[in-house]
């Protein structure tokens, strides 16, 4: 596996030296930034308002994750939008009733499930529905 990873990196490095490789990399980066990373790139999560609301939600929920109720350190928790922020009007993006605490692992699991669901399903998924989904252990592939 190490040999494969090394060969793949060497190939990517060679491609980055060509004009075509540089163009393809810039296009892939633009596509990634405009779709997957858009929420982070627009600066929303760096605003004073979000930081205050994030601190409030952590305090409100007592630093316990919303799935298992376990207590965590501040750095282990992520304040997450139950209904994804991209589907909400600007005025509702800071609504604390749509915010809860997840661990990094729970947040990553929720994000991977969100990618498989339609916007209509995501708009109507409740807190309890997400709890059930996130409590389930991912099925092992045989």
mmCIF file of C-alpha atoms in Angstrom:
data_model
loop_
_atom_site.group_PDB
_atom_site.id
_atom_site.type_symbol
_atom_site.label_atom_id
_atom_site.label_comp_id
_atom_site.label_asym_id
_atom_site.label_seq_id
_atom_site.Cartn_x
_atom_site.Cartn_y
_atom_site.Cartn_z
ATOM 1 C CA UNK A 1 0.000 0.000 0.000
ATOM 2 C CA UNK A 2 2.846 2.376 0.822
ATOM 3 C CA UNK A 3 4.332 1.736 -2.614
ATOM 4 C CA UNK A 4 0.989 2.540 -4.258
ATOM 5 C CA UNK A 5 0.535 5.753 -2.259
ATOM 6 C CA UNK A 6 4.099 6.844 -3.048
ATOM 7 C CA UNK A 7 3.630 6.142 -6.782
ATOM 8 C CA UNK A 8 0.312 8.003 -6.792
ATOM 9 C CA UNK A 9 1.913 11.051 -5.113
ATOM 10 C CA UNK A 10 4.864 10.984 -7.529
ATOM 11 C CA UNK A 11 2.419 10.881 -10.470
ATOM 12 C CA UNK A 12 0.434 13.811 -9.024
ATOM 13 C CA UNK A 13 3.682 15.765 -8.582
ATOM 14 C CA UNK A 14 4.657 15.126 -12.221
ATOM 15 C CA UNK A 15 1.211 16.171 -13.439
ATOM 16 C CA UNK A 16 1.406 19.392 -11.407
ATOM 17 C CA UNK A 17 4.477 20.388 -13.409
ATOM 18 C CA UNK A 18 2.608 20.358 -16.734
ATOM 19 C CA UNK A 19 0.220 23.079 -17.874
ATOM 20 C CA UNK A 20 -2.573 20.563 -18.342
ATOM 21 C CA UNK A 21 -1.987 19.135 -14.859
ATOM 22 C CA UNK A 22 -2.022 22.610 -13.320
ATOM 23 C CA UNK A 23 -5.247 23.451 -15.168
ATOM 24 C CA UNK A 24 -6.940 20.212 -14.071
ATOM 25 C CA UNK A 25 -5.863 20.774 -10.469
ATOM 26 C CA UNK A 26 -7.196 24.342 -10.478
ATOM 27 C CA UNK A 27 -10.524 23.166 -11.958
ATOM 28 C CA UNK A 28 -10.829 20.392 -9.385
ATOM 29 C CA UNK A 29 -10.042 22.852 -6.589
ATOM 30 C CA UNK A 30 -12.634 25.360 -7.862
ATOM 31 C CA UNK A 31 -15.271 22.624 -8.088
ATOM 32 C CA UNK A 32 -14.426 21.370 -4.593
ATOM 33 C CA UNK A 33 -14.490 24.884 -3.124
ATOM 34 C CA UNK A 34 -17.808 25.799 -4.728
ATOM 35 C CA UNK A 35 -19.620 22.624 -3.690
ATOM 36 C CA UNK A 36 -18.155 20.757 -0.759
ATOM 37 C CA UNK A 37 -16.346 23.522 1.085
ATOM 38 C CA UNK A 38 -18.676 26.421 0.310
ATOM 39 C CA UNK A 39 -20.060 26.613 3.835
ATOM 40 C CA UNK A 40 -16.593 27.002 5.326
ATOM 41 C CA UNK A 41 -15.257 29.364 2.661
ATOM 42 C CA UNK A 42 -17.975 31.960 3.032
ATOM 43 C CA UNK A 43 -16.704 32.897 6.504
ATOM 44 C CA UNK A 44 -19.977 32.150 8.325
ATOM 45 C CA UNK A 45 -18.266 29.962 10.925
ATOM 46 C CA UNK A 46 -15.665 32.647 11.672
ATOM 47 C CA UNK A 47 -18.106 35.439 12.509
ATOM 48 C CA UNK A 48 -18.441 36.779 16.054
ATOM 49 C CA UNK A 49 -22.158 36.050 15.928
ATOM 50 C CA UNK A 50 -21.609 32.345 15.142
ATOM 51 C CA UNK A 51 -18.911 32.016 17.794
ATOM 52 C CA UNK A 52 -21.251 33.478 20.430
ATOM 53 C CA UNK A 53 -24.126 31.222 19.399
ATOM 54 C CA UNK A 54 -21.800 28.215 19.272
ATOM 55 C CA UNK A 55 -20.615 28.924 22.832
ATOM 56 C CA UNK A 56 -24.240 29.380 23.922
ATOM 57 C CA UNK A 57 -25.309 26.002 22.453
ATOM 58 C CA UNK A 58 -22.386 24.232 24.140
ATOM 59 C CA UNK A 59 -23.336 25.813 27.455
ATOM 60 C CA UNK A 60 -27.058 25.154 26.923
ATOM 61 C CA UNK A 61 -26.448 21.475 26.197
ATOM 62 C CA UNK A 62 -23.917 21.102 29.001
ATOM 63 C CA UNK A 63 -21.110 19.930 26.706
ATOM 64 C CA UNK A 64 -22.988 16.658 26.114
ATOM 65 C CA UNK A 65 -23.429 15.223 22.641
ATOM 66 C CA UNK A 66 -27.005 14.992 21.377
ATOM 67 C CA UNK A 67 -26.812 11.323 20.427
ATOM 68 C CA UNK A 68 -25.520 9.521 23.536
ATOM 69 C CA UNK A 69 -25.533 12.309 26.111
ATOM 70 C CA UNK A 70 -21.862 11.798 26.959
ATOM 71 C CA UNK A 71 -19.858 14.748 28.252
ATOM 72 C CA UNK A 72 -16.950 16.012 26.148
ATOM 73 C CA UNK A 73 -14.265 18.676 26.203
ATOM 74 C CA UNK A 74 -14.967 21.842 24.220
ATOM 75 C CA UNK A 75 -12.619 20.866 21.370
ATOM 76 C CA UNK A 76 -14.280 17.483 20.825
ATOM 77 C CA UNK A 77 -17.719 18.918 20.054
ATOM 78 C CA UNK A 78 -19.111 20.508 16.914
ATOM 79 C CA UNK A 79 -22.215 22.684 16.888
ATOM 80 C CA UNK A 80 -24.168 21.251 13.975
ATOM 81 C CA UNK A 81 -27.225 22.367 12.024
ATOM 82 C CA UNK A 82 -29.879 19.633 12.137
ATOM 83 C CA UNK A 83 -31.300 20.936 8.861
ATOM 84 C CA UNK A 84 -28.193 21.834 6.833
ATOM 85 C CA UNK A 85 -27.391 25.541 6.725
ATOM 86 C CA UNK A 86 -27.320 25.613 2.924
ATOM 87 C CA UNK A 87 -31.053 24.736 2.893
ATOM 88 C CA UNK A 88 -32.057 27.520 5.295
ATOM 89 C CA UNK A 89 -32.845 31.167 4.562
ATOM 90 C CA UNK A 90 -30.253 33.560 6.015
ATOM 91 C CA UNK A 91 -32.547 34.570 8.871
ATOM 92 C CA UNK A 92 -32.858 30.988 10.130
ATOM 93 C CA UNK A 93 -29.200 29.985 9.967
ATOM 94 C CA UNK A 94 -28.563 31.142 13.535
ATOM 95 C CA UNK A 95 -31.779 29.695 15.006
ATOM 96 C CA UNK A 96 -30.654 27.786 18.110
ATOM 97 C CA UNK A 97 -33.596 25.356 17.905
ATOM 98 C CA UNK A 98 -31.924 23.920 14.773
ATOM 99 C CA UNK A 99 -28.535 23.518 16.466
ATOM 100 C CA UNK A 100 -27.170 20.628 18.507
ATOM 101 C CA UNK A 101 -23.847 19.181 19.626
ATOM 102 C CA UNK A 102 -22.154 16.270 17.897
ATOM 103 C CA UNK A 103 -18.746 14.707 18.317
ATOM 104 C CA UNK A 104 -16.444 14.835 15.316
ATOM 105 C CA UNK A 105 -17.175 11.175 14.507
ATOM 106 C CA UNK A 106 -20.944 11.726 14.742
ATOM 107 C CA UNK A 107 -20.675 14.873 12.611
ATOM 108 C CA UNK A 108 -18.677 13.033 9.930
ATOM 109 C CA UNK A 109 -21.229 10.199 9.934
ATOM 110 C CA UNK A 110 -24.122 12.683 9.630
ATOM 111 C CA UNK A 111 -22.362 14.477 6.766
ATOM 112 C CA UNK A 112 -21.846 11.219 4.867
ATOM 113 C CA UNK A 113 -25.536 10.320 5.291
ATOM 114 C CA UNK A 114 -26.592 13.839 4.197
ATOM 115 C CA UNK A 115 -24.745 13.394 0.898
ATOM 116 C CA UNK A 116 -26.970 10.417 0.078
ATOM 117 C CA UNK A 117 -30.281 12.140 0.841
ATOM 118 C CA UNK A 118 -32.359 14.541 -1.230
ATOM 119 C CA UNK A 119 -32.838 18.146 -0.163
ATOM 120 C CA UNK A 120 -36.526 17.474 0.502
ATOM 121 C CA UNK A 121 -35.712 14.664 2.945
ATOM 122 C CA UNK A 122 -33.052 16.793 4.651
ATOM 123 C CA UNK A 123 -35.486 19.695 5.108
ATOM 124 C CA UNK A 124 -37.931 17.437 6.940
ATOM 125 C CA UNK A 125 -35.557 15.205 8.924
ATOM 126 C CA UNK A 126 -36.239 15.694 12.627
ATOM 127 C CA UNK A 127 -33.874 15.626 15.567
ATOM 128 C CA UNK A 128 -35.264 12.224 16.638
ATOM 129 C CA UNK A 129 -34.851 10.792 13.134
ATOM 130 C CA UNK A 130 -31.198 11.851 13.101
ATOM 131 C CA UNK A 131 -30.659 10.379 16.587
ATOM 132 C CA UNK A 132 -31.918 7.004 15.349
ATOM 133 C CA UNK A 133 -29.755 7.144 12.240
ATOM 134 C CA UNK A 134 -26.620 8.188 14.108
ATOM 135 C CA UNK A 135 -27.082 5.598 16.879
ATOM 136 C CA UNK A 136 -27.084 2.764 14.345
ATOM 137 C CA UNK A 137 -23.749 1.118 13.714
ATOM 138 C CA UNK A 138 -22.683 1.341 10.059
ATOM 139 C CA UNK A 139 -23.149 -2.005 8.306
ATOM 140 C CA UNK A 140 -19.938 -3.848 7.536
ATOM 141 C CA UNK A 141 -19.501 -4.832 3.922
ATOM 142 C CA UNK A 142 -18.779 -8.478 3.334
#
